[in-house]
């Protein structure tokens, strides 16, 4: 019998408090070579302006095997549907048998933010920063929740392409966390004085410029997962000490890295380390307070499989989820 774990059940099973250390462990294992994971396959569904990503991983140390199928349809906003949807299959590594089918949308939402929070914990220069968000959708919300696990935000500043999106974010986050959120008219105003900046937009062109960056700032760059899409301009990337989740994926998928490379502004050696090397203590991360650090997140299958396995084990312990058989 396999388990079906719906979003409502996962909400009870998985917390940000669990996920931040879990993601540190998963990415450390990845960067130590303990994970078998190809760069994801992406199918462009051009007729409908969408993408399908296939993301398998095997964690030998954890005995976890699984696959996420994730879709990204930016136009779903007009349909009042989520722009990202996903399903995760967890399999028994010994036999290949199905263990669980999990909603992957919430796991994607949460694990992405947990990884950025872990990166912030290791790379940010200050523990009570002003937080800036460029973008005010699902990831902005989960990032604020996750960042509160690793720092005490002094204030929050947000910009979005359309002001009502940022205003809704501000209203909801103030009600939920009791923080004051200032909505700004420009992205430049949002990052003014910030110690941590999260770029969490579906933009294909830069929203963050190097000219605006102050010494000591840490950036989590979360959007732009296509080689020809960017959230950061070349100056921002050149100025920063760059950490990625996966070197193999960054050189193929991350427009924020690929485009400055194509322009000749940086070389491959601009990637200092994988964030998992920092988590594992192999790389020191930030070495001086005035450095600008940049974590370029693409999202890895190992994050999904590690989270799915954690949720599956908890579900068995708590006897929740629905049993199902495909035979
Ligand atoms: P949402 O659809 O919930 O929010 C999207 C945000 O981007 C909104 O603030 C929207 O602004 C803004 N936006 C949309 N189109 C543009 C544009 N052309 N230019 C500037 N801003 C734009 O998406 P999510 O929060 O779920 O995802 C945000 C980003 O994070 C996406 O790029 C997504 O692919 C990426 N992501 C990355 C993951 C990772 O592991 N690294 C995992 C999951 C998502 P408005 O509403 O004001 O128009």
Coordinates of C-alpha atoms and ligand atoms in Angstrom, one line a residue:
X1 CA 0.0 0.0 0.0
X2 CA 1.2 3.5 -0.8
X3 CA 0.2 6.7 0.9
X4 CA -1.5 9.7 -0.6
X5 CA -0.4 12.9 1.1
X6 CA -2.5 15.9 0.2
X7 CA -1.6 19.5 0.7
X8 CA -3.8 19.9 3.8
X9 CA -2.1 16.9 5.5
X10 CA 1.4 18.1 4.5
X11 CA 0.6 21.5 6.1
X12 CA 0.3 19.7 9.4
X13 CA 3.3 17.5 8.9
X14 CA 6.0 19.9 7.7
X15 CA 7.2 23.1 9.3
X16 CA 9.8 25.7 8.4
X17 CA 11.6 24.9 11.7
X18 CA 12.0 21.3 10.5
X19 CA 12.9 22.2 6.9
X20 CA 15.8 24.7 7.4
X21 CA 18.1 22.1 9.0
X22 CA 16.8 19.3 6.7
X23 CA 17.7 21.4 3.7
X24 CA 21.2 22.1 5.1
X25 CA 21.7 18.3 5.5
X26 CA 20.3 17.5 2.0
X27 CA 22.4 20.1 0.2
X28 CA 25.5 19.2 2.2
X29 CA 25.0 15.6 1.1
X30 CA 24.5 16.7 -2.5
X31 CA 27.7 18.7 -2.5
X32 CA 29.7 15.9 -0.9
X33 CA 28.6 13.7 -3.8
X34 CA 26.1 11.5 -1.9
X35 CA 23.2 12.2 -4.2
X36 CA 22.6 10.9 -7.8
X37 CA 20.7 13.6 -9.6
X38 CA 20.8 14.7 -13.2
X39 CA 20.1 18.4 -14.1
X40 CA 16.3 18.6 -14.5
X41 CA 14.7 18.0 -17.9
X42 CA 12.5 20.8 -19.0
X43 CA 9.8 20.5 -21.6
X44 CA 8.6 23.8 -23.0
X45 CA 4.8 23.7 -23.5
X46 CA 5.1 26.6 -25.9
X47 CA 1.5 26.6 -27.2
X48 CA 0.3 27.3 -23.6
X49 CA 3.3 29.4 -22.4
X50 CA 4.2 26.8 -19.8
X51 CA 7.0 24.5 -18.8
X52 CA 7.1 21.0 -17.4
X53 CA 10.2 20.1 -15.3
X54 CA 11.1 16.5 -14.4
X55 CA 13.3 16.2 -11.3
X56 CA 14.5 12.8 -10.0
X57 CA 17.0 12.1 -7.2
X58 CA 18.5 9.3 -5.2
X59 CA 20.0 10.0 -1.8
X60 CA 22.1 6.9 -1.0
X61 CA 22.9 7.9 2.6
X62 CA 19.2 8.5 3.4
X63 CA 17.8 5.7 1.3
X64 CA 15.5 8.1 -0.4
X65 CA 14.4 7.9 -4.0
X66 CA 11.9 10.0 -5.8
X67 CA 10.8 12.2 -8.6
X68 CA 9.0 15.6 -8.8
X69 CA 7.0 16.7 -11.9
X70 CA 6.6 20.5 -11.7
X71 CA 4.8 22.8 -14.0
X72 CA 5.4 26.6 -14.3
X73 CA 2.6 28.5 -16.1
X74 CA 3.2 32.3 -15.5
X75 CA -0.1 33.0 -17.3
X76 CA -2.1 31.1 -14.6
X77 CA -2.3 34.3 -12.6
X78 CA -5.1 35.4 -15.0
X79 CA -6.9 32.1 -14.5
X80 CA -6.6 32.6 -10.7
X81 CA -4.6 29.4 -10.5
X82 CA -1.2 28.8 -8.9
X83 CA 1.7 29.5 -11.4
X84 CA 3.6 26.5 -10.0
X85 CA 2.0 23.0 -9.5
X86 CA 3.8 19.8 -8.7
X87 CA 3.5 16.1 -7.7
X88 CA 6.1 14.1 -6.0
X89 CA 6.5 10.3 -6.2
X90 CA 8.5 8.7 -3.4
X91 CA 9.8 5.2 -4.2
X92 CA 11.3 2.4 -2.2
X93 CA 15.0 2.4 -3.2
X94 CA 15.3 -1.3 -2.5
X95 CA 12.5 -2.5 -4.7
X96 CA 11.4 0.5 -6.8
X97 CA 7.8 0.1 -5.4
X98 CA 5.7 3.3 -4.9
X99 CA 5.8 4.5 -1.3
X100 CA 3.8 7.7 -1.6
X101 CA 2.3 10.3 -3.9
X102 CA 2.6 13.8 -2.4
X103 CA 1.4 17.2 -3.3
X104 CA 4.5 18.9 -4.5
X105 CA 3.2 22.4 -4.8
X106 CA 3.4 23.2 -1.0
X107 CA 6.7 21.3 -0.8
X108 CA 8.1 23.5 -3.6
X109 CA 6.8 26.6 -1.9
X110 CA 8.3 25.7 1.5
X111 CA 11.6 23.9 0.7
X112 CA 12.7 26.8 -1.7
X113 CA 12.3 29.3 1.1
X114 CA 13.9 27.0 3.7
X115 CA 17.0 26.7 1.4
X116 CA 17.2 30.5 1.1
X117 CA 16.9 30.8 4.9
X118 CA 19.7 28.4 5.4
X119 CA 21.8 30.3 2.9
X120 CA 21.0 33.5 4.7
X121 CA 21.9 32.0 8.0
X122 CA 25.4 31.1 6.7
X123 CA 26.1 34.1 4.4
X124 CA 24.3 37.2 5.7
X125 CA 26.4 39.7 7.6
X126 CA 23.8 40.8 10.2
X127 CA 21.2 39.1 12.2
X128 CA 18.6 41.9 12.4
X129 CA 18.5 43.0 8.8
X130 CA 16.0 45.1 6.9
X131 CA 14.5 42.5 4.5
X132 CA 13.7 43.5 0.9
X133 CA 11.5 41.6 -1.4
X134 CA 11.3 42.2 -5.1
X135 CA 8.2 40.2 -6.0
X136 CA 5.3 39.6 -3.7
X137 CA 3.8 36.2 -4.6
X138 CA 3.9 32.7 -3.1
X139 CA 7.7 32.7 -2.7
X140 CA 7.8 36.1 -1.1
X141 CA 5.4 34.9 1.6
X142 CA 7.2 31.6 2.3
X143 CA 10.5 33.4 2.3
X144 CA 9.4 35.9 5.0
X145 CA 8.2 33.0 7.1
X146 CA 11.4 31.0 6.6
X147 CA 13.7 34.0 7.2
X148 CA 12.1 34.6 10.5
X149 CA 13.6 31.2 11.5
X150 CA 17.2 32.5 11.0
X151 CA 17.0 36.2 11.7
X152 CA 15.0 38.9 13.4
X153 CA 13.8 41.2 10.6
X154 CA 14.1 44.9 11.7
X155 CA 11.7 45.9 8.9
X156 CA 10.3 44.6 5.6
X157 CA 10.3 46.6 2.3
X158 CA 8.5 45.2 -0.8
X159 CA 8.1 46.0 -4.4
X160 CA 6.1 44.2 -7.0
X161 CA 5.4 44.9 -10.7
X162 CA 1.9 45.8 -9.9
X163 CA 1.3 47.7 -6.7
X164 CA -1.8 45.8 -5.6
X165 CA 0.2 42.5 -5.4
X166 CA 2.7 44.2 -3.0
X167 CA -0.2 45.8 -1.0
X168 CA -1.9 42.4 -0.5
X169 CA 1.4 40.9 0.6
X170 CA 1.9 43.8 3.1
X171 CA -1.6 43.4 4.5
X172 CA -1.3 39.7 4.9
X173 CA 2.2 39.6 6.3
X174 CA 1.4 42.3 8.9
X175 CA -1.6 40.4 10.0
X176 CA 0.2 37.1 10.1
X177 CA 3.6 38.1 11.7
X178 CA 2.9 41.5 13.2
X179 CA 5.7 43.1 11.1
X180 CA 5.5 46.5 9.4
X181 CA 5.8 46.1 5.7
X182 CA 6.5 49.1 3.6
X183 CA 5.4 49.0 -0.1
X184 CA 7.7 50.9 -2.4
X185 CA 7.1 52.4 -5.8
X186 CA 10.5 51.2 -7.3
X187 CA 12.7 48.2 -6.7
X188 CA 15.5 50.6 -5.9
X189 CA 13.6 52.0 -3.0
X190 CA 12.8 48.5 -1.8
X191 CA 16.5 47.5 -1.5
X192 CA 17.6 50.8 0.0
X193 CA 19.2 50.1 3.4
X194 CA 18.4 46.3 3.1
X195 CA 20.8 43.7 4.7
X196 CA 19.0 40.8 2.9
X197 CA 17.4 41.0 -0.5
X198 CA 15.2 38.3 -2.0
X199 CA 14.4 38.4 -5.7
X200 CA 11.3 36.3 -6.1
X201 CA 9.7 37.4 -9.4
X202 CA 8.8 35.6 -12.6
X203 CA 10.6 38.4 -14.5
X204 CA 12.7 37.5 -17.6
X205 CA 14.7 40.8 -17.4
X206 CA 16.7 42.3 -14.5
X207 CA 14.7 43.8 -11.6
X208 CA 17.8 44.2 -9.3
X209 CA 20.8 46.4 -10.4
X210 CA 24.3 46.3 -9.1
X211 CA 24.4 50.1 -8.8
X212 CA 21.9 49.9 -5.9
X213 CA 23.8 47.3 -3.8
X214 CA 25.4 48.4 -0.5
X215 CA 28.5 46.7 1.0
X216 CA 27.6 43.8 3.2
X217 CA 24.2 42.9 1.7
X218 CA 23.2 39.3 1.1
X219 CA 21.0 38.4 -1.9
X220 CA 18.8 35.3 -2.4
X221 CA 18.1 35.2 -6.2
X222 CA 15.2 32.7 -6.6
X223 CA 13.5 33.4 -9.9
X224 CA 14.9 33.2 -13.5
X225 CA 15.4 29.5 -13.9
X226 CA 15.8 29.7 -17.6
X227 CA 19.2 30.4 -19.3
X228 CA 17.8 33.4 -21.1
X229 CA 15.9 34.8 -18.1
X230 CA 17.4 37.1 -15.5
X231 CA 16.5 39.0 -12.3
X232 CA 19.9 40.6 -11.8
X233 CA 21.9 42.8 -14.1
X234 CA 25.5 42.0 -14.9
X235 CA 26.9 44.6 -12.5
X236 CA 25.1 42.9 -9.6
X237 CA 26.5 39.5 -10.4
X238 CA 30.0 40.9 -11.1
X239 CA 30.0 42.7 -7.7
X240 CA 28.9 39.7 -5.7
X241 CA 30.6 36.6 -4.3
X242 CA 28.5 33.9 -6.0
X243 CA 27.2 30.7 -4.4
X244 CA 24.9 28.3 -6.3
X245 CA 22.8 25.3 -5.3
X246 CA 24.3 23.2 -8.1
X247 CA 27.2 24.1 -10.3
X248 CA 26.0 21.6 -13.0
X249 CA 22.6 23.2 -13.0
X250 CA 23.8 26.8 -12.8
X251 CA 25.9 26.7 -16.0
X252 CA 22.9 25.3 -17.9
X253 CA 19.8 26.9 -16.3
X254 CA 20.8 30.1 -14.5
X255 CA 20.4 33.1 -16.8
X256 CA 21.8 35.3 -14.0
X257 CA 25.1 33.4 -14.4
X258 CA 24.9 32.3 -18.1
X259 CA 24.2 35.8 -19.5
X260 CA 27.1 37.6 -17.8
X261 CA 29.3 34.7 -18.9
X262 CA 28.2 35.1 -22.5
X263 CA 28.9 38.8 -22.3
X264 CA 32.5 38.0 -21.1
X265 CA 31.9 39.9 -17.8
X266 CA 32.7 36.7 -15.6
X267 CA 34.2 33.3 -16.1
X268 CA 33.1 30.0 -14.7
X269 CA 35.4 30.6 -11.7
X270 CA 33.0 33.3 -10.5
X271 CA 31.0 30.5 -8.8
X272 CA 32.9 30.3 -5.5
X273 CA 31.1 27.2 -4.2
X274 CA 27.9 25.3 -4.0
X275 CA 25.9 26.4 -0.9
X276 CA 26.0 22.7 0.2
X277 CA 29.8 23.1 0.5
X278 CA 29.2 26.0 2.9
X279 CA 26.7 24.0 4.9
X280 CA 29.2 21.1 5.0
X281 CA 32.0 23.4 6.3
X282 CA 34.0 22.7 3.1
X283 CA 33.9 26.4 2.1
X284 CA 33.9 29.3 4.5
X285 CA 31.2 31.3 2.8
X286 CA 31.4 35.0 3.7
X287 CA 34.9 36.1 4.8
X288 CA 34.4 39.8 5.3
X289 CA 31.5 41.9 6.6
X290 CA 31.6 44.3 3.6
X291 CA 31.3 41.5 1.0
X292 CA 28.2 41.3 -1.2
X293 CA 27.1 37.7 -1.2
X294 CA 24.7 36.2 -3.7
X295 CA 23.0 32.8 -3.5
X296 CA 21.5 31.8 -6.8
X297 CA 18.8 29.2 -6.2
X298 CA 17.4 27.1 -9.0
X299 CA 15.8 24.4 -6.9
X300 CA 17.0 20.8 -6.8
X301 CA 15.3 17.4 -6.8
X302 CA 17.2 16.4 -3.7
X303 CA 15.3 19.2 -1.8
X304 CA 12.0 17.7 -2.8
X305 CA 13.0 14.1 -2.2
X306 CA 14.4 14.8 1.3
X307 CA 11.3 16.8 2.2
X308 CA 9.0 14.1 0.8
X309 CA 10.8 11.4 2.8
X310 CA 10.6 13.4 6.0
X311 CA 6.9 14.0 5.5
X312 CA 6.3 10.3 4.6
X313 CA 8.0 9.1 7.8
X314 CA 6.1 11.5 9.9
X315 CA 2.8 10.5 8.2
X316 CA 3.6 6.8 9.1
X317 CA 4.3 7.7 12.7
X318 CA 1.2 9.8 13.1
X319 CA -0.9 7.4 11.0
X320 CA -2.2 10.1 8.6
X321 CA -2.6 10.2 4.9
X322 CA -4.8 8.0 2.7
X323 CA -3.8 4.5 1.7
X324 CA -3.9 3.7 -2.0
X325 CA -3.1 0.8 -4.3
X326 CA -2.5 1.1 -8.0
X327 CA -2.9 -2.7 -8.5
Ligands
LIG1 P1 4.0 34.0 -8.1 O1 3.3 33.8 -9.4 O2 3.3 33.7 -6.8 O3 4.5 35.5 -7.9 C1 5.2 36.1 -9.0 C2 5.8 37.4 -8.7 O4 6.6 37.9 -9.8 C3 4.7 38.5 -8.4 O5 5.2 39.5 -7.5 C4 4.6 39.1 -9.8 O6 4.2 40.5 -9.8 C5 6.0 39.1 -10.3 N1 6.1 39.0 -11.8 C6 5.5 38.2 -12.6 N2 5.8 38.4 -13.9 C7 6.8 39.5 -13.8 C8 7.5 40.1 -14.8 N3 7.4 39.8 -16.1 N4 8.3 41.1 -14.4 C9 8.5 41.4 -13.0 N5 7.8 40.8 -12.1 C10 6.9 39.8 -12.5 O7 5.3 33.1 -8.2 P2 6.2 32.4 -7.1 O8 6.3 33.4 -6.0 O9 5.7 31.0 -6.9 O10 7.6 32.3 -7.8 C11 8.5 33.4 -7.9 C12 9.7 33.0 -8.7 O11 10.4 32.0 -8.0 C13 9.4 32.4 -10.1 O12 10.4 32.9 -11.0 C14 9.6 31.0 -9.9 O13 9.8 30.2 -11.0 C15 10.7 30.9 -8.9 N6 10.7 29.7 -8.1 C16 12.0 29.2 -7.8 C17 12.2 28.1 -7.1 C18 13.6 27.6 -6.8 O14 13.7 26.6 -6.2 N7 14.6 28.4 -7.0 C19 11.0 27.3 -6.7 C20 9.7 27.9 -7.0 C21 9.6 29.0 -7.7 P3 2.7 41.1 -10.1 O15 1.8 40.1 -9.4 O16 2.8 42.4 -9.4 O17 2.6 41.2 -11.5

